[in-house]
Coordinates of C-alpha atoms and ligand atoms in Angstrom, one line a residue:
X29 CA -12.5 -4.2 -19.1
X30 CA -10.4 -2.8 -21.0
X31 CA -11.6 0.2 -23.3
X32 CA -8.7 0.2 -26.8
X33 CA -8.1 3.6 -27.8
X34 CA -10.0 3.9 -31.2
X35 CA -8.3 5.3 -34.4
X36 CA -9.6 7.6 -37.2
X37 CA -8.7 9.0 -40.4
X38 CA -8.6 12.7 -40.3
X39 CA -10.8 14.1 -43.1
X40 CA -9.2 15.0 -46.0
X41 CA -8.7 18.6 -47.3
X42 CA -8.5 17.4 -50.6
X43 CA -12.8 15.9 -50.1
X44 CA -13.5 19.2 -48.8
X45 CA -12.3 20.3 -52.4
X46 CA -13.7 18.1 -54.2
X47 CA -17.2 19.5 -52.4
X48 CA -16.5 22.4 -53.2
X49 CA -16.3 21.5 -57.0
X50 CA -19.1 19.1 -56.5
X51 CA -21.1 22.4 -55.1
X52 CA -19.9 24.5 -57.9
X53 CA -20.6 22.7 -60.9
X54 CA -24.3 21.6 -59.3
X55 CA -24.8 25.8 -59.0
X56 CA -23.3 26.3 -62.7
X57 CA -25.6 23.7 -64.2
X58 CA -28.2 25.2 -62.7
X59 CA -27.6 28.6 -63.9
X60 CA -27.1 27.1 -67.5
X61 CA -30.4 25.3 -66.9
X62 CA -32.3 29.1 -65.3
X63 CA -30.6 30.9 -68.0
X64 CA -31.1 28.7 -71.3
X65 CA -34.2 27.0 -70.2
X66 CA -36.5 29.6 -71.1
X67 CA -35.5 30.2 -74.5
X68 CA -35.2 26.9 -75.4
X69 CA -38.3 24.8 -74.2
X70 CA -40.7 26.4 -75.4
X71 CA -38.4 25.6 -79.5
X72 CA -38.0 22.1 -77.6
X73 CA -41.8 21.4 -77.3
X74 CA -43.4 22.5 -79.5
X75 CA -40.7 20.0 -82.0
X76 CA -42.3 17.1 -79.6
X77 CA -46.1 18.2 -80.3
X78 CA -44.7 18.3 -83.9
X79 CA -45.1 22.1 -84.9
X80 CA -41.6 22.1 -85.6
X81 CA -39.2 20.1 -87.3
X82 CA -35.8 21.5 -86.7
X83 CA -32.8 19.1 -86.1
X84 CA -31.6 21.7 -83.6
X85 CA -34.5 20.2 -81.9
X86 CA -32.6 16.9 -80.5
X87 CA -29.6 19.0 -80.2
X88 CA -30.9 20.7 -78.0
X89 CA -33.0 18.4 -76.2
X90 CA -30.1 16.4 -75.2
X91 CA -28.3 19.4 -74.2
X92 CA -31.4 19.8 -71.9
X93 CA -31.7 16.3 -70.1
X94 CA -27.6 16.7 -69.4
X95 CA -27.6 19.7 -68.0
X96 CA -30.8 18.8 -66.0
X97 CA -28.4 14.8 -65.3
X98 CA -25.4 17.9 -64.3
X99 CA -28.0 19.3 -61.6
X100 CA -29.0 16.5 -59.9
X101 CA -25.6 14.3 -59.9
X102 CA -24.2 17.7 -58.7
X103 CA -26.4 18.1 -55.3
X104 CA -26.5 14.5 -54.5
X105 CA -23.1 14.5 -54.8
X106 CA -23.1 17.0 -52.8
X107 CA -25.3 15.8 -50.1
X108 CA -22.9 12.9 -49.6
X109 CA -20.2 14.5 -49.0
X110 CA -21.0 17.1 -46.5
X111 CA -22.3 14.0 -44.3
X112 CA -19.3 12.5 -44.6
X113 CA -17.2 14.9 -43.5
X114 CA -20.1 15.7 -40.7
X115 CA -19.6 11.9 -39.8
X116 CA -15.6 12.3 -39.9
X117 CA -15.7 15.6 -37.5
X118 CA -18.0 14.2 -34.6
X119 CA -15.6 11.3 -35.2
X120 CA -12.1 13.6 -34.9
X121 CA -13.9 15.1 -31.9
X122 CA -14.6 11.6 -30.3
X123 CA -10.6 10.7 -31.2
X124 CA -9.4 13.7 -29.4
X125 CA -11.6 13.1 -26.4
X126 CA -10.4 9.5 -26.0
X127 CA -6.3 10.5 -26.8
X128 CA -7.2 12.8 -23.1
X129 CA -8.4 9.2 -21.3
X130 CA -6.8 7.0 -19.6
X131 CA -8.3 4.3 -21.2
X132 CA -8.5 2.0 -18.2
X133 CA -9.9 3.8 -16.0
X134 CA -11.7 6.4 -17.7
X135 CA -10.2 9.2 -15.8
X136 CA -7.8 12.2 -17.1
X137 CA -5.0 11.5 -17.9
X138 CA -1.1 12.6 -17.2
X139 CA -1.3 14.6 -20.8
X140 CA -4.4 15.8 -20.2
X141 CA -4.2 17.4 -16.1
X142 CA -2.5 20.4 -17.2
X143 CA -5.7 21.8 -19.0
X144 CA -7.1 20.9 -15.8
X145 CA -5.4 22.6 -13.8
X146 CA -5.6 26.0 -15.9
X147 CA -9.2 25.5 -16.9
X148 CA -10.3 24.8 -12.3
X149 CA -8.0 28.0 -12.3
X150 CA -10.5 30.4 -14.0
X151 CA -13.0 28.7 -12.7
X152 CA -11.9 29.1 -9.3
X153 CA -10.6 32.8 -10.2
X154 CA -14.0 33.8 -11.3
X155 CA -15.9 32.2 -7.8
X156 CA -12.9 34.2 -5.6
X157 CA -11.9 30.1 -4.8
X158 CA -8.8 28.3 -4.4
X159 CA -7.8 25.7 -6.0
X160 CA -7.1 22.0 -3.9
X161 CA -4.1 19.9 -6.1
X162 CA -4.9 16.0 -4.2
X163 CA -2.0 13.7 -5.6
X164 CA -2.8 10.3 -4.8
X165 CA 0.0 7.2 -4.5
X166 CA -1.3 4.1 -3.4
X167 CA 0.8 2.6 -0.3
X168 CA 2.9 -0.7 -1.5
X169 CA 0.8 -1.6 -5.2
X170 CA 3.5 -3.9 -6.4
X171 CA 2.2 -6.2 -3.7
X172 CA -0.8 -5.9 -5.2
X173 CA 0.2 -7.0 -8.7
X174 CA 2.6 -9.3 -7.4
X175 CA 0.0 -11.5 -4.9
X176 CA -2.8 -11.2 -7.0
X177 CA -1.8 -10.8 -10.6
X178 CA -1.9 -8.0 -12.6
X179 CA -6.0 -8.2 -14.2
X180 CA -6.3 -7.8 -10.1
X181 CA -4.5 -5.0 -10.1
X182 CA -5.9 -3.5 -13.3
X183 CA -9.5 -3.8 -11.7
X184 CA -8.1 -2.3 -8.0
X185 CA -6.6 0.6 -9.8
X186 CA -10.5 1.7 -11.8
X187 CA -12.6 0.5 -8.8
X188 CA -10.1 3.0 -6.5
X189 CA -10.7 5.8 -9.5
X190 CA -14.5 5.1 -9.8
X191 CA -14.5 5.5 -5.5
X192 CA -12.9 9.0 -5.8
X193 CA -15.1 9.5 -8.5
X194 CA -18.0 9.5 -6.9
X195 CA -16.3 11.7 -4.2
X196 CA -15.6 14.3 -6.3
X197 CA -17.5 17.6 -4.9
X198 CA -18.5 20.1 -8.7
X199 CA -16.5 20.9 -11.4
X200 CA -13.7 19.0 -9.8
X201 CA -11.8 16.3 -11.6
X202 CA -9.6 13.4 -11.6
X203 CA -7.0 12.2 -13.3
X204 CA -4.5 8.7 -13.5
X205 CA -0.6 9.9 -14.3
X206 CA 0.7 6.8 -14.8
X207 CA 0.8 3.2 -13.0
X208 CA -1.1 3.5 -9.6
X209 CA -1.1 7.7 -9.0
X210 CA -4.0 9.6 -9.6
X211 CA -4.5 13.5 -8.9
X212 CA -7.7 15.5 -8.1
X213 CA -8.4 18.8 -9.3
X214 CA -11.1 21.0 -7.1
X215 CA -12.4 24.4 -6.7
X216 CA -12.6 24.5 -2.8
X217 CA -13.9 27.8 -0.7
X218 CA -10.7 29.4 1.0
X219 CA -12.1 30.2 4.0
X220 CA -12.9 27.0 4.8
X221 CA -9.5 24.6 3.3
X222 CA -10.7 22.3 6.1
X223 CA -13.0 21.3 3.2
X224 CA -9.8 19.7 1.4
X225 CA -8.8 18.2 4.9
X226 CA -12.1 16.5 5.1
X227 CA -12.1 15.4 1.2
X228 CA -8.6 13.8 1.5
X229 CA -9.8 11.7 4.5
X230 CA -12.8 10.2 2.9
X231 CA -10.9 9.7 -0.4
X232 CA -8.3 7.9 1.9
X233 CA -11.3 6.1 4.3
X234 CA -13.4 5.1 1.1
X235 CA -10.4 3.5 -1.0
X236 CA -9.0 1.6 2.4
X237 CA -12.3 -0.1 2.3
X238 CA -11.2 -4.0 2.0
X239 CA -13.0 -5.4 -1.6
X240 CA -13.1 -8.9 -2.6
X241 CA -12.0 -9.1 -6.4
X242 CA -11.7 -12.4 -8.1
X243 CA -12.4 -14.2 -5.0
X244 CA -9.3 -12.7 -2.5
X245 CA -9.8 -9.6 -0.5
X246 CA -7.7 -7.1 -1.2
X247 CA -7.1 -3.7 0.8
X248 CA -5.1 -0.7 0.1
X249 CA -4.1 1.9 1.5
X250 CA -2.8 5.4 -0.1
X251 CA -1.0 8.5 0.7
X252 CA -2.0 11.6 -0.3
X253 CA -0.4 15.0 -1.2
X254 CA -2.4 18.5 -1.1
X255 CA -0.9 21.3 -2.9
X256 CA -2.7 24.4 -3.2
X257 CA -3.4 27.8 -5.7
X258 CA -5.1 31.1 -4.1
X259 CA -5.7 33.3 -7.2
X260 CA -5.8 37.2 -6.1
X261 CA -5.3 40.5 -7.6
X262 CA -1.9 39.9 -8.1
X263 CA -1.3 36.4 -8.4
X264 CA -3.7 35.8 -11.5
X265 CA -5.2 32.1 -12.6
X266 CA -2.9 33.3 -15.8
X267 CA 0.1 32.9 -13.7
X268 CA -0.8 29.7 -12.2
X269 CA 1.8 27.5 -12.5
X270 CA 0.7 23.6 -13.1
X271 CA 3.6 22.2 -13.4
X272 CA 4.8 23.8 -10.1
X273 CA 2.0 23.0 -8.4
X274 CA 1.8 19.2 -9.3
X275 CA 5.2 19.5 -8.1
X276 CA 4.3 20.9 -4.6
X277 CA 1.6 17.9 -4.8
X278 CA 4.2 15.1 -5.0
X279 CA 6.9 16.8 -2.5
X280 CA 3.9 16.7 0.1
X281 CA 2.9 12.7 -1.2
X282 CA 5.9 11.8 -0.1
X283 CA 5.8 13.3 2.9
X284 CA 3.1 11.3 4.1
X285 CA 4.8 8.7 2.4
X286 CA 7.9 8.5 4.3
X287 CA 5.3 9.3 7.9
X288 CA 4.0 6.4 7.4
X289 CA 1.5 6.1 4.1
X290 CA -1.7 6.1 4.8
X291 CA -2.2 9.9 5.5
X292 CA -2.4 13.0 4.0
X293 CA -0.1 15.9 4.2
X294 CA 0.0 19.3 3.2
X295 CA 2.5 21.3 1.2
X296 CA 4.9 23.2 3.3
X297 CA 8.3 25.0 2.2
X298 CA 10.3 23.1 4.6
X299 CA 9.1 19.8 3.2
X300 CA 11.2 21.8 -0.2
X301 CA 14.2 22.3 1.4
X302 CA 14.0 18.4 2.4
X303 CA 12.8 16.7 -1.0
X304 CA 15.9 19.1 -2.2
X305 CA 18.5 17.8 0.4
X306 CA 17.1 13.6 0.1
X307 CA 17.7 14.2 -4.1
X308 CA 21.0 15.4 -3.9
X309 CA 21.6 12.5 -1.0
X310 CA 20.4 10.4 -3.4
X311 CA 22.1 11.6 -6.6
X312 CA 25.5 12.3 -4.6
X313 CA 25.1 8.0 -2.8
X314 CA 24.8 7.1 -6.4
X315 CA 27.6 8.5 -8.0
X316 CA 29.4 8.1 -5.0
X317 CA 29.4 4.7 -5.1
X318 CA 30.6 4.3 -8.9
X319 CA 33.5 6.2 -7.8
X320 CA 34.0 4.9 -4.6
X321 CA 33.1 7.8 -2.6
X322 CA 32.2 5.2 0.3
X323 CA 35.2 3.8 2.4
X324 CA 35.4 1.9 5.9
X325 CA 36.5 3.3 9.0
X326 CA 37.7 1.1 12.3
X327 CA 36.9 1.6 16.0
X328 CA 38.7 -0.7 18.8
X329 CA 37.1 -3.0 20.5
X330 CA 38.8 -3.8 23.9
X331 CA 38.2 -6.4 26.4
X332 CA 37.2 -4.9 29.5
X333 CA 38.9 -7.0 32.3
X334 CA 42.1 -7.3 30.3
X335 CA 42.4 -4.5 28.5
X336 CA 43.4 -6.1 25.5
X337 CA 42.7 -5.5 21.8
X338 CA 40.5 -8.2 20.3
X339 CA 38.7 -7.0 16.9
X340 CA 37.2 -4.0 15.6
X341 CA 34.0 -2.7 14.2
X342 CA 33.6 -1.9 10.6
X343 CA 31.9 1.7 10.4
X344 CA 31.0 3.0 6.3
X345 CA 31.8 7.0 6.2
X346 CA 30.9 8.8 3.2
X347 CA 32.6 12.5 2.3
X348 CA 30.8 13.2 -1.0
X349 CA 33.5 16.0 -2.7
X350 CA 30.0 18.3 -2.7
X351 CA 28.3 17.9 -0.1
X352 CA 31.0 17.4 2.6
X353 CA 31.5 14.3 5.2
X354 CA 27.9 12.7 6.1
X355 CA 26.5 10.3 8.3
X356 CA 26.2 6.8 8.7
X357 CA 22.7 7.0 10.2
X358 CA 21.2 9.4 7.3
X359 CA 23.1 7.3 4.2
X360 CA 22.8 4.3 5.2
X361 CA 18.7 4.3 5.1
X362 CA 18.6 6.1 1.9
X363 CA 20.9 3.7 0.6
X364 CA 18.0 1.3 2.0
X365 CA 15.6 3.0 0.7
X366 CA 17.6 2.8 -2.8
X367 CA 17.8 -0.5 -3.1
X368 CA 21.5 -0.1 -2.6
X369 CA 22.8 -1.3 0.6
X370 CA 24.1 -4.7 -0.4
X371 CA 26.5 -3.2 -2.7
X372 CA 27.6 -0.7 -0.4
X373 CA 28.0 -2.7 1.8
X374 CA 29.4 -5.8 -0.1
X375 CA 32.1 -3.3 -1.6
X376 CA 33.2 -1.8 1.9
X377 CA 33.4 -5.3 3.3
X378 CA 35.4 -6.5 0.3
X379 CA 37.7 -3.8 1.4
X380 CA 37.8 -4.9 5.1
X381 CA 38.7 -8.5 4.7
X382 CA 41.5 -7.3 2.6
X383 CA 42.4 -4.4 5.1
X384 CA 41.9 -6.8 7.9
X385 CA 44.3 -9.9 6.0
X386 CA 47.1 -7.3 7.0
X387 CA 46.0 -7.5 11.2
X388 CA 46.9 -10.2 13.4
X389 CA 45.0 -13.2 13.0
X390 CA 43.7 -12.7 16.6
X391 CA 41.9 -9.8 15.9
X392 CA 38.3 -9.3 14.9
X393 CA 36.2 -7.9 12.2
X394 CA 32.7 -6.5 13.0
X395 CA 30.7 -5.5 10.0
X396 CA 26.9 -3.8 10.1
X397 CA 24.3 -5.9 7.8
X398 CA 21.0 -3.8 6.9
X399 CA 17.7 -5.7 8.2
X400 CA 17.3 -5.0 4.3
X401 CA 20.0 -7.1 3.3
X402 CA 18.5 -9.6 5.5
X403 CA 15.8 -9.9 3.1
X404 CA 18.0 -11.4 0.5
X405 CA 18.1 -15.4 0.6
X406 CA 21.8 -15.5 -0.9
X407 CA 22.9 -13.5 1.0
X408 CA 24.9 -16.0 3.4
X409 CA 25.3 -17.4 0.2
X410 CA 26.8 -13.7 -0.6
X411 CA 28.9 -13.9 2.5
X412 CA 30.8 -17.1 2.0
X413 CA 31.8 -16.3 -1.3
X414 CA 33.2 -12.7 -0.2
X415 CA 35.4 -14.3 2.1
X416 CA 36.1 -17.1 -0.3
X417 CA 37.4 -14.5 -2.5
X418 CA 39.2 -12.7 -0.4
X419 CA 40.4 -15.1 1.6
X420 CA 39.3 -13.8 5.3
X421 CA 38.6 -16.6 7.7
X422 CA 34.8 -16.6 8.1
X423 CA 36.3 -17.3 12.5
X424 CA 37.0 -13.7 12.7
X425 CA 33.9 -12.2 10.9
X426 CA 31.4 -10.5 13.3
X427 CA 28.4 -10.3 12.0
X428 CA 26.3 -7.2 13.9
X429 CA 22.4 -6.6 13.3
X430 CA 20.3 -4.6 14.7
X431 CA 16.5 -5.6 17.3
X432 CA 14.9 -4.2 13.3
X433 CA 15.8 -7.6 11.7
X434 CA 12.9 -9.4 14.4
X435 CA 10.1 -7.2 12.1
X436 CA 11.4 -9.6 9.2
X437 CA 10.3 -13.3 8.8
X438 CA 11.5 -14.5 11.8
X439 CA 12.2 -18.1 10.3
X440 CA 13.8 -17.2 7.6
X441 CA 16.8 -14.8 9.7
X442 CA 17.1 -18.1 11.6
X443 CA 18.2 -20.5 8.7
X444 CA 20.3 -17.1 7.7
X445 CA 22.1 -16.9 11.1
X446 CA 22.7 -20.8 11.0
X447 CA 24.1 -21.5 7.1
X448 CA 26.4 -18.0 8.5
X449 CA 27.2 -19.4 12.6
X450 CA 28.0 -22.8 10.2
X451 CA 31.2 -21.0 8.5
X452 CA 32.1 -20.1 11.9
X453 CA 30.9 -16.2 11.6
X454 CA 29.4 -15.3 15.1
X455 CA 26.1 -12.9 14.8
X456 CA 25.2 -9.8 17.6
X457 CA 22.5 -8.3 17.9
X458 CA 23.8 -4.6 18.2
X459 CA 21.9 -1.3 20.2
X460 CA 20.6 -4.2 22.3
X461 CA 17.3 -2.3 24.3
X462 CA 16.5 0.7 21.6
X463 CA 14.0 -1.9 19.8
X464 CA 11.3 -4.3 20.5
X465 CA 12.7 -7.9 20.9
X466 CA 11.0 -9.7 23.1
X467 CA 12.5 -12.4 25.8
X468 CA 10.8 -15.2 23.3
X469 CA 12.3 -13.7 20.5
X470 CA 15.8 -13.0 21.8
X471 CA 15.6 -16.8 23.2
X472 CA 14.1 -18.2 19.5
X473 CA 17.5 -16.8 17.6
X474 CA 21.0 -17.7 18.7
X475 CA 22.8 -14.7 18.8
X476 CA 26.5 -14.9 19.8
X477 CA 26.3 -11.9 22.2
X478 CA 24.8 -9.1 23.1
X479 CA 25.2 -5.5 22.3
X480 CA 24.4 -2.7 24.7
X481 CA 23.1 0.5 23.1
X482 CA 25.6 3.3 23.6
X483 CA 22.4 5.2 24.9
X484 CA 22.4 3.6 27.9
X485 CA 26.2 3.0 28.5
X486 CA 26.8 6.9 28.1
X487 CA 23.6 7.7 30.6
X488 CA 26.7 5.8 33.1
X489 CA 28.5 9.1 32.9
X490 CA 26.2 11.1 34.9
X491 CA 27.1 11.3 38.8
X492 CA 23.4 10.4 39.7
X493 CA 23.3 7.8 37.3
X494 CA 21.4 4.8 37.2
X495 CA 23.2 1.9 35.7
X496 CA 20.3 -1.0 36.8
X497 CA 19.3 -1.0 32.9
X498 CA 22.8 -2.1 32.2
X499 CA 23.1 -4.0 34.4
X500 CA 19.3 -5.8 33.6
X501 CA 21.1 -6.2 30.5
X502 CA 24.3 -8.1 31.3
X503 CA 22.3 -10.1 33.9
X504 CA 19.9 -10.8 30.6
X505 CA 22.9 -11.5 28.3
X506 CA 23.8 -14.0 31.3
X507 CA 21.5 -16.2 32.2
X508 CA 20.8 -16.5 28.2
X509 CA 24.9 -17.1 28.2
X510 CA 25.4 -14.2 25.3
X511 CA 28.7 -12.4 26.4
X512 CA 28.0 -9.2 25.8
X513 CA 29.3 -5.4 24.6
X514 CA 29.0 -2.4 25.6
X515 CA 29.3 0.8 23.0
X516 CA 29.4 4.1 23.9
X517 CA 32.2 4.0 26.5
X518 CA 33.2 7.5 26.8
X519 CA 35.0 8.1 29.9
X520 CA 36.9 6.5 32.7
X521 CA 34.0 6.4 34.9
X522 CA 31.6 4.4 33.1
X523 CA 34.5 1.8 32.6
X524 CA 35.0 1.8 36.3
X525 CA 31.3 1.0 36.9
X526 CA 31.2 -1.7 34.0
X527 CA 33.7 -3.8 35.0
X528 CA 32.4 -3.7 38.5
X529 CA 29.7 -5.7 36.3
X530 CA 31.8 -8.4 35.0
X531 CA 33.8 -10.2 32.0
X532 CA 32.7 -8.2 29.0
X533 CA 33.7 -6.3 26.1
X534 CA 33.8 -3.1 25.6
X535 CA 34.1 -0.1 22.8
X536 CA 33.8 3.8 22.9
X537 CA 36.0 7.2 22.3
X538 CA 37.7 6.2 25.4
X539 CA 39.2 4.3 23.4
X540 CA 39.6 6.7 20.2
X541 CA 37.2 8.0 17.6
X542 CA 36.9 5.4 14.1
X543 CA 40.2 5.5 12.4
X544 CA 40.7 4.6 8.7
X545 CA 42.9 1.7 7.5
X546 CA 45.9 3.6 7.1
X547 CA 45.9 4.7 11.2
X548 CA 44.4 1.6 12.1
X549 CA 47.9 0.0 10.2
X550 CA 50.5 2.6 12.5
X551 CA 48.4 1.8 15.5
X552 CA 48.9 -1.7 14.9
X553 CA 52.7 -1.5 13.6
X554 CA 53.8 0.1 16.5
X555 CA 52.0 -2.6 19.0
X556 CA 53.6 -5.5 16.6
X557 CA 50.7 -6.8 15.7
X558 CA 50.5 -6.6 11.9
X559 CA 51.0 -9.1 10.0
X560 CA 51.7 -9.2 6.3
X561 CA 50.6 -13.0 5.8
X562 CA 47.5 -13.4 7.4
X563 CA 47.4 -15.6 10.5
X564 CA 51.0 -16.6 10.6
X565 CA 50.7 -15.2 14.5
X566 CA 49.4 -16.9 17.0
X567 CA 46.5 -15.9 20.0
X568 CA 49.1 -16.1 23.0
X569 CA 51.6 -14.3 21.3
X570 CA 49.6 -11.8 20.9
X571 CA 47.7 -11.7 23.3
X572 CA 50.4 -10.0 25.5
X573 CA 51.7 -7.8 23.1
X574 CA 47.5 -6.2 23.1
X575 CA 48.1 -4.2 25.6
X576 CA 51.0 -2.0 24.4
X577 CA 48.0 -0.6 21.7
X578 CA 46.9 1.2 24.4
X579 CA 45.0 3.3 22.2
X580 CA 45.9 7.2 22.4
X581 CA 42.8 8.8 23.3
X582 CA 43.2 6.2 26.6
X583 CA 46.7 7.6 26.8
X584 CA 45.4 11.2 26.8
X585 CA 42.9 11.4 29.3
X586 CA 45.2 9.1 31.5
X587 CA 42.8 5.9 31.6
X588 CA 45.2 2.7 31.9
X589 CA 42.7 0.4 30.5
X590 CA 44.7 -2.5 31.6
X591 CA 44.2 -1.7 34.9
Ligands
C2E607 P1 26.6 0.7 15.2 O1 26.6 -0.1 14.7 O2 25.5 1.1 16.6 O3 28.1 1.8 15.8 C1 27.9 2.6 17.0 C2 28.4 4.0 16.5 O4 28.5 4.9 17.8 C3 29.1 4.2 15.4 O5 28.1 5.6 14.8 C4 30.3 5.2 16.4 O6 31.6 5.9 15.5 C5 29.4 5.2 17.5 N1 30.2 5.8 18.5 C6 31.1 5.1 18.6 N2 31.8 5.3 20.2 C7 31.5 6.3 20.5 C8 31.2 7.2 22.5 O7 31.9 6.0 23.0 N3 30.7 8.0 21.9 C9 29.4 8.3 20.8 N4 28.2 8.9 21.0 N5 29.4 8.1 20.3 C10 30.0 6.3 19.6 P2 28.6 5.9 13.7 O8 30.0 5.8 13.1 O9 27.8 7.4 13.3 O10 27.5 4.6 12.4 C11 25.7 4.8 13.3 C12 25.7 3.8 12.8 O11 25.6 3.7 11.2 C13 25.8 2.6 13.3 O12 25.8 2.0 14.6 C14 25.2 1.3 12.6 O13 24.0 1.4 12.6 C15 25.1 2.3 11.6 N6 26.3 2.0 10.0 C16 27.4 2.7 9.7 N7 27.9 1.8 9.3 C17 27.5 1.1 8.6 C18 27.7 -0.2 7.2 O14 28.3 -0.4 7.0 N8 26.1 -1.1 6.9 C19 25.0 -0.2 8.0 N9 24.1 -1.2 7.7 N10 25.1 -0.3 9.4 C20 26.3 0.7 9.2
MG608 MG1 27.1 -2.1 15.2
MG609 MG1 25.7 -0.1 18.1

């Protein structure tokens, strides 16, 4: 039941002035009556009784009747206008109150929460208490609107507001700040801050109880942030800055979301620093994308048995003019959350495809794809379009996806993988061993390759290294008929151990750090692996020369990868 906000006319200043005029006329008429009636009434009475026939009698009578009529008219008009003004004032008060209320839920609205904080701060100071501001944001509320429609969404909001309202301590107020965001303002005993925790927990528990709307059961969780203001001798309630307090509670709420939602979090100074850093990064990513600050670097991939260079893995790099060089482990997840990963990935791929077209046709290019991109039903189509536009052959492309993609709709992922493979693209499972993929999932998805996570491979450099995990993954790969790539080969010891485990590809700092396109071009040029017109060389011609492309790092460390 949506309450609509009524509009009211303001009582005009004109009608108030008219009220004084009519009151003035009535008062003047009474004064005239009092002043003249004593003198003229006896004459009129004499005339009516026939004692006097003076012509002035008729005039006096008319004047007196007019005077009485004026009194009655003035008085009635004054009363009517006074009543009208009282009614208009009441309507104005009601309109003002309604303007402070959210029409859907009956909570205070965003505009009045600032006043509520100020008033509660004054109450807190008077009682020697603290003020708690509890910021509430429903988790994934958009999903409810999408799944059940906006009418059910509205009902959920009304019910959430009612359930929170029922839990408010005396003097507490609830506001709806917009959309699915609410705020609770309340005083609390500063000696018992646990009470604020308890209130937040009770709100979360109460709201998460599933409810039936329009025949469907809906359960909802919320993320809650808490900020407090403690008035004291130096920090008076008048010094309380409601906007600042709201910002702090908001930051705490985002922290609760980042920690997994369906929980509450107290504001802490570090969060503000973290939040500021995060905002800077988001802003930097947005600007950086427009300014082309992201670029592809390439890490060599080697056939460990022959020592031959077989391809490169493209790794995103970002040097921001203001924030400096930022690791992909930092900016990729943020770009995913910002919904910009598809845009970034496609611009990097376009550049990488153009770079790789200059390389020998035997060299493959691997690109990392975020699980978020796999949710896009048009993903395979986009990749094919990019291949067509750049002329890069699908057979030279390898797409790396992490085990996180297994949390997505597995049927959708499988059909996506199949349609990419139909174009000759190879699909590898990256960082294998760090996620939670089961053997059943692994068998159900037709991966072309497993990449052993570098954390397991790097372990092998320790003298007392236990190579069993790596060995187990290699054996698993053999069993599933999936070739294996080992990442994180940092030294000769790791390389030697891996070589004993059978044929596989590998990559790591032993062969050199990821390099920009120019450095790769130079490396390939000196090895005779550069071609200006793609696809000219045949694989046999390259195989021999690839050995020459021994990376600088391996030469420095004295490692002969050909060995
Ligand atoms: P990844 O795909 O597993 O890439 C390998 C990472 O290991 C790279 O880190 C690489 O520089 C590093 N690495 C290679 N050899 C060694 C070694 O011998 N020792 C050590 N300690 N590290 C080594 P990087 O470039 O920082 O990338 C980190 C992760 O960020 C990547 O892991 C990948 O998951 C992600 N990433 C990078 N570029 C992209 C991209 O364009 N799109 C997506 N979705 N993710 C990307
Ligand atoms: Mg990778
Ligand atoms: Mg990896």
